[in-house]
PDB file of C-alpha atoms in Angstrom:
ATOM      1  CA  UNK A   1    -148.032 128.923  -6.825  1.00 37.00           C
ATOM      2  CA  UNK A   2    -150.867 126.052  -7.188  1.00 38.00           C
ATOM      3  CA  UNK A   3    -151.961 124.853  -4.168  1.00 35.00           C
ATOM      4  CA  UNK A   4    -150.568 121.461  -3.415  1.00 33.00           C
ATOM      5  CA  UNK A   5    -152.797 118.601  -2.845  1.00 34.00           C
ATOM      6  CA  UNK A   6    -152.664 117.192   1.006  1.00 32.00           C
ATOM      7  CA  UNK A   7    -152.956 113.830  -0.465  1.00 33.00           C
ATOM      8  CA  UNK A   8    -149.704 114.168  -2.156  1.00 35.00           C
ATOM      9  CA  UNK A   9    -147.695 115.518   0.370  1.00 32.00           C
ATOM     10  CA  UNK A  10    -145.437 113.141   2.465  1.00 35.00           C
ATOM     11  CA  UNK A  11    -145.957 113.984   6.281  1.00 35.00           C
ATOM     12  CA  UNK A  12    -143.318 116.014   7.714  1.00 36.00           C
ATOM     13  CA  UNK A  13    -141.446 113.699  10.407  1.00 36.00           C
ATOM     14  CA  UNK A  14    -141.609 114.468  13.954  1.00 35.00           C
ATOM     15  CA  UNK A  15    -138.263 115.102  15.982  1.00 37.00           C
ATOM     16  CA  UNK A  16    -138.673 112.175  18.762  1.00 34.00           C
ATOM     17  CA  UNK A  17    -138.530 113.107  22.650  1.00 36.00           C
ATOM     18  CA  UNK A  18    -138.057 110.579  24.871  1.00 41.00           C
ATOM     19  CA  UNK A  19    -140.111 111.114  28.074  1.00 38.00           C
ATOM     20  CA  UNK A  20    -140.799 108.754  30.986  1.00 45.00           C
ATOM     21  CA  UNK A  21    -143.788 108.418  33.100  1.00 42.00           C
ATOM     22  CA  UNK A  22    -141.756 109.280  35.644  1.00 44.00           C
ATOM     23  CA  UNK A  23    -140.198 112.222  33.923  1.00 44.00           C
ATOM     24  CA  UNK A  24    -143.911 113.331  33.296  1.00 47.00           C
ATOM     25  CA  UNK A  25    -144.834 114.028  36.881  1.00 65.00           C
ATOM     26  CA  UNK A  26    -141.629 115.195  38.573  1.00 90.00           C
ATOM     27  CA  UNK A  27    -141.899 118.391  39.906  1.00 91.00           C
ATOM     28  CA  UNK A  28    -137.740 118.196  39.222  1.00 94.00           C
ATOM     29  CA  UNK A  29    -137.720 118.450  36.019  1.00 95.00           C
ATOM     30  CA  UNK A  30    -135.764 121.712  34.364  1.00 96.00           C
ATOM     31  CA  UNK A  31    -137.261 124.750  33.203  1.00 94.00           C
ATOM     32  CA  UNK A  32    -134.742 125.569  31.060  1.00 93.00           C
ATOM     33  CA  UNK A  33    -132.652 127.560  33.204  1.00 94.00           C
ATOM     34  CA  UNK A  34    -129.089 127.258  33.349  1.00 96.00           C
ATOM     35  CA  UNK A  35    -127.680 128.560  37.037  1.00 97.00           C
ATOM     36  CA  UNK A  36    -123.845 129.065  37.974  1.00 97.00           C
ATOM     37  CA  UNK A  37    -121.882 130.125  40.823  1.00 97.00           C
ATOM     38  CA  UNK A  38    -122.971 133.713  41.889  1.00 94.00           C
ATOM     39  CA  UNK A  39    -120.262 135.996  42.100  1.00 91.00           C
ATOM     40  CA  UNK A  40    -119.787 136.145  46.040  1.00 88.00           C
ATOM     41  CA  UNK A  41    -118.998 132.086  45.896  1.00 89.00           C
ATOM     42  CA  UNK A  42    -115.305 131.370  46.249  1.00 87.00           C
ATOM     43  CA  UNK A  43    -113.757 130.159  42.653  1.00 87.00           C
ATOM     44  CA  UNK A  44    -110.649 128.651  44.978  1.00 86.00           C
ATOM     45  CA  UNK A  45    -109.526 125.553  43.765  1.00 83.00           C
ATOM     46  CA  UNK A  46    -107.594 124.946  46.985  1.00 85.00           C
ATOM     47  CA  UNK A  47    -107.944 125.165  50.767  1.00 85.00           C
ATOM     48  CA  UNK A  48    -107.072 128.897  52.027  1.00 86.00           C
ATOM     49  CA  UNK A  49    -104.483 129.883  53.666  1.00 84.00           C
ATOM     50  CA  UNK A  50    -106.683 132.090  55.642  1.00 86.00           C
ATOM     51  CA  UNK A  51    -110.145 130.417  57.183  1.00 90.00           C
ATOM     52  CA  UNK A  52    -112.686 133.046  59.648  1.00 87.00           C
ATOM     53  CA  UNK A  53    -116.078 131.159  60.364  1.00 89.00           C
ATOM     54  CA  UNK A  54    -118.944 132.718  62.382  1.00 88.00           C
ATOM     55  CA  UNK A  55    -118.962 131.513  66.000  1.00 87.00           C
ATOM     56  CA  UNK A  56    -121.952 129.343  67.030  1.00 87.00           C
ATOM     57  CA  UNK A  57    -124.197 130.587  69.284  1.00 87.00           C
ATOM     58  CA  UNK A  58    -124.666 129.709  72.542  1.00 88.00           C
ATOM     59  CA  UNK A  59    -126.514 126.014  72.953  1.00 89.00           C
ATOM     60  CA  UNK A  60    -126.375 125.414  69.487  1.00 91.00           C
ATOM     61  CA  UNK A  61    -123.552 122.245  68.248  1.00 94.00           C
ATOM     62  CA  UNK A  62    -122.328 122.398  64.798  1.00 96.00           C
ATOM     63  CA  UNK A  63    -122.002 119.872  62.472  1.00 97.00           C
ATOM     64  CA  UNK A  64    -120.226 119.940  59.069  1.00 97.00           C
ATOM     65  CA  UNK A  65    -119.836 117.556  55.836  1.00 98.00           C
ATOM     66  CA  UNK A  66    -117.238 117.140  53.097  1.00 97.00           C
ATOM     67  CA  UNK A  67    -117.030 114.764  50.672  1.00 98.00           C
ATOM     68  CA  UNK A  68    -112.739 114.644  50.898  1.00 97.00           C
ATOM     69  CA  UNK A  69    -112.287 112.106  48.007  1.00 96.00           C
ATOM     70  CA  UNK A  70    -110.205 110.392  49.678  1.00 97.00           C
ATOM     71  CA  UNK A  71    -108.399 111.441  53.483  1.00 98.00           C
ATOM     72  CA  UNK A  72    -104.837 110.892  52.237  1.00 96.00           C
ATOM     73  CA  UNK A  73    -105.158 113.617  49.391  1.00 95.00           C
ATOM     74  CA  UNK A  74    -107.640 115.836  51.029  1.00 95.00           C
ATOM     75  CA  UNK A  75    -104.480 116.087  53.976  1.00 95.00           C
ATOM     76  CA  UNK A  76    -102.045 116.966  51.579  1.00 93.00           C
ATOM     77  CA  UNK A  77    -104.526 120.004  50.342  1.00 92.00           C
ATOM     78  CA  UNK A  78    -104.788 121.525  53.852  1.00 93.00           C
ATOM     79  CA  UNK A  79    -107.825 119.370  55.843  1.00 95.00           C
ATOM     80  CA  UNK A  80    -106.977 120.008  58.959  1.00 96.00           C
ATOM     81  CA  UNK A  81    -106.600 124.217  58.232  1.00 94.00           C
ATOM     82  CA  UNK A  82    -110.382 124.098  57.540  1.00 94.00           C
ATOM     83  CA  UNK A  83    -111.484 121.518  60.224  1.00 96.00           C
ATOM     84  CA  UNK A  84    -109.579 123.477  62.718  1.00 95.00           C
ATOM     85  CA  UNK A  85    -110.767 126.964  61.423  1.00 94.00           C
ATOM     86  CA  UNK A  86    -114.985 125.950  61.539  1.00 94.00           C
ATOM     87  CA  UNK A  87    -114.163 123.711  64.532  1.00 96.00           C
ATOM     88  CA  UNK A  88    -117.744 121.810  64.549  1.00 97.00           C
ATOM     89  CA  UNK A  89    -118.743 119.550  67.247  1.00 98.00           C
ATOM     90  CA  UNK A  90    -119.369 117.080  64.669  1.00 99.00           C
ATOM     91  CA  UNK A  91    -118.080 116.289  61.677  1.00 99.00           C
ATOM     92  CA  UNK A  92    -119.354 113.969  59.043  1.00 99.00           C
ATOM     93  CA  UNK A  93    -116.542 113.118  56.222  1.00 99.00           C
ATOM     94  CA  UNK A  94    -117.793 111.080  53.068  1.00 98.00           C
ATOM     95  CA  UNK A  95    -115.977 109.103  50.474  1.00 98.00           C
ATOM     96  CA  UNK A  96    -112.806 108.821  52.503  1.00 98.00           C
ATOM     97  CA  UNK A  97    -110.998 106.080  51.045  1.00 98.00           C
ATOM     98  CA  UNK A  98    -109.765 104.527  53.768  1.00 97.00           C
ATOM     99  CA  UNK A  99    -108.794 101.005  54.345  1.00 96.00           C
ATOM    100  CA  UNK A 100    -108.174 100.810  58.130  1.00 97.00           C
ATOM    101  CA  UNK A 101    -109.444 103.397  60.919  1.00 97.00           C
ATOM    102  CA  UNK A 102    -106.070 105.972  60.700  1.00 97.00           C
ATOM    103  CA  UNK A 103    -103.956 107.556  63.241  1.00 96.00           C
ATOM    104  CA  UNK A 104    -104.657 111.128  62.290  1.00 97.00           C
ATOM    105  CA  UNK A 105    -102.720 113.295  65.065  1.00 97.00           C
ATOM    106  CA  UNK A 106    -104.848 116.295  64.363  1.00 98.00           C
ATOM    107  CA  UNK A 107    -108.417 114.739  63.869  1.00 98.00           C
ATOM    108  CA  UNK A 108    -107.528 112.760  67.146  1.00 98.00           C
ATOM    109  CA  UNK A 109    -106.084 115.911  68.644  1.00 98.00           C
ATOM    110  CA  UNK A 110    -110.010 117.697  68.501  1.00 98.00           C
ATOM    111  CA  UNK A 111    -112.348 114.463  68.486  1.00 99.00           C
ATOM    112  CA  UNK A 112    -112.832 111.919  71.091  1.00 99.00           C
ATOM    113  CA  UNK A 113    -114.750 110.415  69.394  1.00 99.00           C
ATOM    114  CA  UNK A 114    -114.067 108.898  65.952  1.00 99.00           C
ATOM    115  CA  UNK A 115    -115.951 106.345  63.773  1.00 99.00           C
ATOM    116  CA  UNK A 116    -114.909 105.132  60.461  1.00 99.00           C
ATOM    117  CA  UNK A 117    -117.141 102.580  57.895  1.00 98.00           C
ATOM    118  CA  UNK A 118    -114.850 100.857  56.122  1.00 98.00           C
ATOM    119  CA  UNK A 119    -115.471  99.408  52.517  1.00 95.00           C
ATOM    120  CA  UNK A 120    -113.903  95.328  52.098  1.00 93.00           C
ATOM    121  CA  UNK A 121    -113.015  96.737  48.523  1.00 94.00           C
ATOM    122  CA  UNK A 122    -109.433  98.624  49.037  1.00 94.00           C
ATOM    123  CA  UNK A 123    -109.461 102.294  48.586  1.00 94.00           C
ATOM    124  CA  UNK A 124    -113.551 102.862  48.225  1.00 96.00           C
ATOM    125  CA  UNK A 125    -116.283 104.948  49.183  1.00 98.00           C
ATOM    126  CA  UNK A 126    -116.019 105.062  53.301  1.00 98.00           C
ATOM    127  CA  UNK A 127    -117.955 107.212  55.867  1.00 99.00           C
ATOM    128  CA  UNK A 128    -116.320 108.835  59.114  1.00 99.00           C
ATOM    129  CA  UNK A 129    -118.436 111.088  61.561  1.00 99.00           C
ATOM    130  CA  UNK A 130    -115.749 112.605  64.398  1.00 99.00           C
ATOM    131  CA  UNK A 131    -117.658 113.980  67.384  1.00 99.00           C
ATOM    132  CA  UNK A 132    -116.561 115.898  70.686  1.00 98.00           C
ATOM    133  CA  UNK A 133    -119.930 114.699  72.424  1.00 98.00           C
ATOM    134  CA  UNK A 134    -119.674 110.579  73.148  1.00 99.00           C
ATOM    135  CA  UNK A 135    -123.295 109.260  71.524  1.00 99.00           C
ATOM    136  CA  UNK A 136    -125.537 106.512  73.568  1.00 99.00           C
ATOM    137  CA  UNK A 137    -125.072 104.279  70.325  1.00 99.00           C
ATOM    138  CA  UNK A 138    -123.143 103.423  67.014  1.00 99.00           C
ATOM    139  CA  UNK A 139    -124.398 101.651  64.426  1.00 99.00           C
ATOM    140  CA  UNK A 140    -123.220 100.806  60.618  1.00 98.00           C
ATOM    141  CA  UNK A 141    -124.590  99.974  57.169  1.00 98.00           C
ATOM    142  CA  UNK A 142    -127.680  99.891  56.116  1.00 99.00           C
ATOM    143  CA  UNK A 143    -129.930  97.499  57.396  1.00 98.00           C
ATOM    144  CA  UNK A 144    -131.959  96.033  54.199  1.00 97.00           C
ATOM    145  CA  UNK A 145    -129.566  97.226  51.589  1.00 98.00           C
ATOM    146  CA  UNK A 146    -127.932  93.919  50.698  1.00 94.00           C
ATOM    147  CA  UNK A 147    -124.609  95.275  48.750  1.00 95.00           C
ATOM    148  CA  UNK A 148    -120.949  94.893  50.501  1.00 93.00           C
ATOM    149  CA  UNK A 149    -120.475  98.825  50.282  1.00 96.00           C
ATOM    150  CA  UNK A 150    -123.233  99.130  52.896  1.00 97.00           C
ATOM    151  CA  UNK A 151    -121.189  99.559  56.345  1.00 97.00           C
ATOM    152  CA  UNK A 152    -119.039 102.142  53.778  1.00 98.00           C
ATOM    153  CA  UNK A 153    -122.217 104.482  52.908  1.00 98.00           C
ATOM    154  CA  UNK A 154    -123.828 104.702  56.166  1.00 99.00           C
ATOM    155  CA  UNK A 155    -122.709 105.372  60.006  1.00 99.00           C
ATOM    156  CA  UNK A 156    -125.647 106.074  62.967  1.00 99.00           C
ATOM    157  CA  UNK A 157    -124.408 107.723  65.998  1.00 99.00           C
ATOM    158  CA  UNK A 158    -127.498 108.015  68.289  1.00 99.00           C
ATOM    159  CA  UNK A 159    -127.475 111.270  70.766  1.00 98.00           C
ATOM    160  CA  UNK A 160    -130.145 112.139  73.704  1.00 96.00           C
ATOM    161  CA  UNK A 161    -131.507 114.938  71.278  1.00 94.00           C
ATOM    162  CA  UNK A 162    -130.788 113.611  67.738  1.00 96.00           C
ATOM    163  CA  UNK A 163    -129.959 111.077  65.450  1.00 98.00           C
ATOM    164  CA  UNK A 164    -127.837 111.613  63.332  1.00 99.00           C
ATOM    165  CA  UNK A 165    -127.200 109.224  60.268  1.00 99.00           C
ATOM    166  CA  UNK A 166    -124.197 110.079  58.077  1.00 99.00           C
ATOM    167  CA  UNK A 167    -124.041 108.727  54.599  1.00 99.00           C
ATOM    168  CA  UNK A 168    -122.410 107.873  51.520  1.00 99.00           C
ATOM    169  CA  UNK A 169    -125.058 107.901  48.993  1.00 99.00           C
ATOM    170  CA  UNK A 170    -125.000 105.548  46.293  1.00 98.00           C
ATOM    171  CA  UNK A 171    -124.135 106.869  42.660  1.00 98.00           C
ATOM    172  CA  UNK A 172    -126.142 105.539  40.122  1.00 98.00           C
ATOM    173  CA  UNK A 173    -122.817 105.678  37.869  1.00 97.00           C
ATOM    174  CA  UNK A 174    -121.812 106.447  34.215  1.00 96.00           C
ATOM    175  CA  UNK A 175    -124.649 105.796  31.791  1.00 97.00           C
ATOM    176  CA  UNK A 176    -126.924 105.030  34.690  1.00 98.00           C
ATOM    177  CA  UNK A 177    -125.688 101.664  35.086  1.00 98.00           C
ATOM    178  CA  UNK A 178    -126.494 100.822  38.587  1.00 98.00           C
ATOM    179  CA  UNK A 179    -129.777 102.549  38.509  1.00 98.00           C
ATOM    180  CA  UNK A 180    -131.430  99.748  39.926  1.00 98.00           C
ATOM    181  CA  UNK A 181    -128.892 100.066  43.204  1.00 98.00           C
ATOM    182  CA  UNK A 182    -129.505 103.383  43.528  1.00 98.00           C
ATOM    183  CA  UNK A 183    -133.297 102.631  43.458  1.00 98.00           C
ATOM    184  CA  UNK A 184    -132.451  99.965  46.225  1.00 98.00           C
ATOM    185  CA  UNK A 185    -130.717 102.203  48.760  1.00 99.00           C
ATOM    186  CA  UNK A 186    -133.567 104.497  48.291  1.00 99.00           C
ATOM    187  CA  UNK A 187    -136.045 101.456  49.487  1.00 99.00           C
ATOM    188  CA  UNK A 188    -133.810 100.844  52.166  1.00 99.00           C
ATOM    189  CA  UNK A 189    -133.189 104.271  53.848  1.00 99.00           C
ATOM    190  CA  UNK A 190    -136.619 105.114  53.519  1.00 99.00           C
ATOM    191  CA  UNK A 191    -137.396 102.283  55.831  1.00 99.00           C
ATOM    192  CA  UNK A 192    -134.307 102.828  58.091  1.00 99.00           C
ATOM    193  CA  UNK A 193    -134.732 106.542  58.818  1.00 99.00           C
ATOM    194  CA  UNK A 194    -138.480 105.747  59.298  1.00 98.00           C
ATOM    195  CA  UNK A 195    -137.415 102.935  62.476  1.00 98.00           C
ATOM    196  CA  UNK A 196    -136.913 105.971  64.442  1.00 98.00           C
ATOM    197  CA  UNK A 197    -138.960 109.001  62.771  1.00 97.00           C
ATOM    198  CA  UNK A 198    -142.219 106.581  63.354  1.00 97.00           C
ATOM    199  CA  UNK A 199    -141.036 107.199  67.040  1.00 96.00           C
ATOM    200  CA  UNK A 200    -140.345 110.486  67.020  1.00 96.00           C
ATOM    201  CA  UNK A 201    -136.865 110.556  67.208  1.00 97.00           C
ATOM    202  CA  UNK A 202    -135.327 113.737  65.742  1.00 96.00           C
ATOM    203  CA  UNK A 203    -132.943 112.633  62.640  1.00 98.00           C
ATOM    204  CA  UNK A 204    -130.450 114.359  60.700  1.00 98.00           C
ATOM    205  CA  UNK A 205    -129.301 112.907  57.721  1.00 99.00           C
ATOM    206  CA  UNK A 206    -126.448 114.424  56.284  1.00 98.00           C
ATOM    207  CA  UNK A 207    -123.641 114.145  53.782  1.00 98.00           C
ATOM    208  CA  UNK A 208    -122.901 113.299  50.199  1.00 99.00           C
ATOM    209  CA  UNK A 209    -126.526 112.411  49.210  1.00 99.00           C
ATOM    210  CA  UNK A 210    -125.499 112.418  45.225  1.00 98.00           C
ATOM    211  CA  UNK A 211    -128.877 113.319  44.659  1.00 98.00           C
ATOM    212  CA  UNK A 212    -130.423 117.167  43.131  1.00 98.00           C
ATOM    213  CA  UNK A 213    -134.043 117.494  43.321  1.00 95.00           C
ATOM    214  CA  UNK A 214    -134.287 121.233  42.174  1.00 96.00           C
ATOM    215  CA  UNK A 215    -132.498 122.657  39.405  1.00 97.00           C
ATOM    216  CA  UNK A 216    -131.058 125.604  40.877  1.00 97.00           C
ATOM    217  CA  UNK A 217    -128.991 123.349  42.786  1.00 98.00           C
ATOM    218  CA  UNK A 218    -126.502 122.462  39.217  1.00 98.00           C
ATOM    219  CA  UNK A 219    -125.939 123.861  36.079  1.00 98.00           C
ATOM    220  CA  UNK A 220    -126.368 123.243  33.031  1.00 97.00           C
ATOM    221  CA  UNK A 221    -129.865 121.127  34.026  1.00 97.00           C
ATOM    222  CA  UNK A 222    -131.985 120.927  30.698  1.00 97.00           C
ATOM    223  CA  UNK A 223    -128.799 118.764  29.555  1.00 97.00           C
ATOM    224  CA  UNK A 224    -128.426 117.014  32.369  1.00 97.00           C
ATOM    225  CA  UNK A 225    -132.113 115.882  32.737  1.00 97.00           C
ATOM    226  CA  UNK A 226    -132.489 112.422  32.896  1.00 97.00           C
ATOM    227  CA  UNK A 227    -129.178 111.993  32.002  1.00 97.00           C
ATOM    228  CA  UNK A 228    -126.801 113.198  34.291  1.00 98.00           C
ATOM    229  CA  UNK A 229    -126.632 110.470  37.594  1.00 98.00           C
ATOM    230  CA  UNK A 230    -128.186 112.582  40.751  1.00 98.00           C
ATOM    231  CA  UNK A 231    -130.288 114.272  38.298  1.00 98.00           C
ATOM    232  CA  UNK A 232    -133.307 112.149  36.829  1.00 98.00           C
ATOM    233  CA  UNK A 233    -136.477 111.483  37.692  1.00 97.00           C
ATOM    234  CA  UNK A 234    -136.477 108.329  39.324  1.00 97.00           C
ATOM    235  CA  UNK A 235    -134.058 109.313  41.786  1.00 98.00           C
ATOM    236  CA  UNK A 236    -135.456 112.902  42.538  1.00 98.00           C
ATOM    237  CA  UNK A 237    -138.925 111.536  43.032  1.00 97.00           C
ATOM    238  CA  UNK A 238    -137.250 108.587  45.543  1.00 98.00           C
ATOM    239  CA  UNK A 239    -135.555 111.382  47.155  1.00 98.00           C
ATOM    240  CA  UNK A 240    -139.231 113.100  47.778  1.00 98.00           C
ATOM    241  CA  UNK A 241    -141.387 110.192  48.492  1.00 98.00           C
ATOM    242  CA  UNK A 242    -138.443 109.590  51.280  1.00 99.00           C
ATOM    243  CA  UNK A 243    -138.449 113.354  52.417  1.00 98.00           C
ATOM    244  CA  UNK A 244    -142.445 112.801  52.691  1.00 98.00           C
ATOM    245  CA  UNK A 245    -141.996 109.583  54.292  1.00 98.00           C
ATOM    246  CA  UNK A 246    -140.262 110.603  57.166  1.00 98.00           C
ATOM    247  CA  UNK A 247    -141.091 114.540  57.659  1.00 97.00           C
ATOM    248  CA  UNK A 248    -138.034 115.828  56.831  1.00 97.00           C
ATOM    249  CA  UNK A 249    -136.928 118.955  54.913  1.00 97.00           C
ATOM    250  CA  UNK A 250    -133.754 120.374  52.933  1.00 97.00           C
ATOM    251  CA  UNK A 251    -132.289 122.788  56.184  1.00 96.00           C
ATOM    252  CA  UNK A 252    -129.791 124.524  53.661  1.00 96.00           C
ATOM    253  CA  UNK A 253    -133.301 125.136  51.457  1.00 96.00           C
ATOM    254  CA  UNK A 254    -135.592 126.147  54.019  1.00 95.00           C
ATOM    255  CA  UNK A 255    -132.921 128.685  55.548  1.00 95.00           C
ATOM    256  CA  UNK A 256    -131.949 129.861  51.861  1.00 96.00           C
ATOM    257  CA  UNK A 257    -135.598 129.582  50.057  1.00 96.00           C
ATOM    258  CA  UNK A 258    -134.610 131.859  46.972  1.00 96.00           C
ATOM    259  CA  UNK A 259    -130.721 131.164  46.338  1.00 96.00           C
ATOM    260  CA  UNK A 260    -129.231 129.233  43.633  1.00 97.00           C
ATOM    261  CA  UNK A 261    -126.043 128.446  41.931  1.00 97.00           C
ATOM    262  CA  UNK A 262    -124.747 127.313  45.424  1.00 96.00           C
ATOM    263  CA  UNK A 263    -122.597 124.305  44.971  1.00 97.00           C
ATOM    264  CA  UNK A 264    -121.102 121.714  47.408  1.00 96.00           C
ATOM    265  CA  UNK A 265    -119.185 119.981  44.047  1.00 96.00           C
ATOM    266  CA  UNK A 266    -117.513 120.544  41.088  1.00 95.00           C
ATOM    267  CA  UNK A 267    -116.201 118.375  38.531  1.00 93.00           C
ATOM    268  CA  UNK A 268    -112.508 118.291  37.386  1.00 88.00           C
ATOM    269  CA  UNK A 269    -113.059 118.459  33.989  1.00 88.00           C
ATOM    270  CA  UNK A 270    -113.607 121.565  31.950  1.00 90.00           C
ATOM    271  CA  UNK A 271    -112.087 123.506  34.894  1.00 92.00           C
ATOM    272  CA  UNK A 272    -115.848 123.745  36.511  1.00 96.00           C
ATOM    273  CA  UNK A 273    -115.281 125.370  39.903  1.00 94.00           C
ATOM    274  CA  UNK A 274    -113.379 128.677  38.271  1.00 93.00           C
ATOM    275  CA  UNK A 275    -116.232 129.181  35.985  1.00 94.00           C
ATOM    276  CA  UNK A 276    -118.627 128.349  38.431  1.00 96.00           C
ATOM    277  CA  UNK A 277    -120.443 124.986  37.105  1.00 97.00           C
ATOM    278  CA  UNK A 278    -121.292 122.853  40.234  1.00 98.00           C
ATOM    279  CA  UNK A 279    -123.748 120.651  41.877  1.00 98.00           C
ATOM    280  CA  UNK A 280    -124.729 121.302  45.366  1.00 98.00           C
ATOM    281  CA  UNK A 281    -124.659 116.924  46.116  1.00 98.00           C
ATOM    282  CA  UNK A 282    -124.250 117.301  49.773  1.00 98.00           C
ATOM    283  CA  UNK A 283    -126.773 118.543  52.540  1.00 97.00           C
ATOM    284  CA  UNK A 284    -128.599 118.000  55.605  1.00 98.00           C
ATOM    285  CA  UNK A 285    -132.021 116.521  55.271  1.00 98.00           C
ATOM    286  CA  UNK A 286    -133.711 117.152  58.797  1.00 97.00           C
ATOM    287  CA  UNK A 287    -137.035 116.385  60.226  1.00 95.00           C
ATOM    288  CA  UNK A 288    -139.471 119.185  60.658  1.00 90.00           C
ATOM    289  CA  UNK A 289    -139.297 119.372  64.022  1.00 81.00           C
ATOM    290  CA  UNK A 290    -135.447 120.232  64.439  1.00 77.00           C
ATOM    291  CA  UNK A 291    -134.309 123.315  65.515  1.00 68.00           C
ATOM    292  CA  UNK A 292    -132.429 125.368  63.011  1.00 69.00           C
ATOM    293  CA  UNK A 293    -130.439 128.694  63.597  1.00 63.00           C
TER     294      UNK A 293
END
């Protein structure tokens, strides 16, 4: 076969990546790994009839999260078998749907103390953090965050030993739409949690932070990269540079260093929680300096 000339030879073309700056740099970006649900994780898809949770031990408080989507169908799935089985000192409930604070016999029943954040849009987002211990202060919204789902995303209930700050978080929607007020909660927490960090105030931030900055924490990541909303690189380095910002660290990561294909979510579609194909969206985010068990 005669050796063909280079000269004549069309160049082959190039399959084209697209790739940020941002995308560049961020230590979140996949591997190629795919993780799913290891096989001691519950594939339920409903509230047990049967709950046993480890007793606390003795001076610690408990808090819990759980995005409900929505009170009124979460209590028709069995809430109130799991709230009363883990009974936490505090719970933080996200997306709750809410248009009024409710007359719930059995939340009211095992918390004195109940705060809801209440959207002006009917039936959206809402935050709720139910406490047995009465804090020194309440506070809601998001100071700096100029959008009316603000006092629905974020709820402050100030304690002699912590802060905690329930949230919410912004989703920066289908196609990445509202990117840009994702990018502007971001801007505003930062600054918000850093009002009391700066002064050495012990915060927890917990909840639905719709935000995964490592990928063992979905599946199914190289597809999602840059894609998937929670999982690109403008919102997992905002997420870091806010972590940084304030001294604060991922407590379910820094008491389970190695683990993956734990999940706090999992989508409806494609019957994800049976096969195990989750994202773990909700967490505490505490400073360095609080005590974990």
């Amino acid at each position: 076969m005669a050796k063909r000339d280079a000269e004549q030879v069309a160049p082959r073309k190039r399959k084209r990546t697209e790739t940020s700056a941002s995308q560049a740099v961020s230590p979140a970006a996949p591997s190629g790994a795919d993780y799913v649900a290891p096989p001691f994780v519950p594939r339920n898809t409903s509230v047990p009839e049967k709950l046993e949770y480890t007793k606390r031990a003795e001076g610690h408080v408990r808090i819990c999260i759980w995005n409900i989507t929505s009170l009124k169908s979460s209590d028709a799935k069995g809430l109130m078998r799991y709230i009363a089985a883990e009974d936490a000192d505090i719970v933080v409930l996200s997306e709750t749907k809410v248009n009024a604070p409710p007359e719930h016999a059995g939340l009211n029943a095992m918390y004195k103390y109940r705060y809801w954040g209440i959207a002006e849009r009917k039936g959206y987002a809402g935050v709720a953090v139910l406490s047995k211990y009465k804090p020194d202060a309440v506070h809601y919204g998001l100071p700096g965050f100029d959008d009316p789902s603000s006092r629905a995303r974020v709820l402050t209930l100030e304690f002699s030993s912590i802060v905690l700050v329930g949230t919410y978080a912004v989703n920066a929607g289908e196609g990445l739409k509202q990117m840009e007020t994702k990018m502007r909660w971001f801007t505003a927490l930062e600054a918000y949690l850093q009002q009391y960090t700066a002064k050495g105030r012990h915060v927890v931030w917990a909840g639905d932070l719709n935000v995964v900055w490592d990928e063992r924490d979905l599946s199914a990541a190289p597809k999602k990269w840059e894609k998937a909303a929670g999982y690109t690189a403008l919102e997992c380095n905002a997420h870091r540079k806010l972590l940084a910002a304030n001294r604060m660290q991922d407590a379910w990561r820094v008491l389970h260093p190695d683990d993956a294909g734990v999940f706090s979510y999992y989508g409806w579609r494609g019957n994800c929680r049976v096969r195990g194909a989750g994202w773990r969206l909700d967490s505490f985010m505490v400073c360095v300096c609080v005590c974990l068990p």
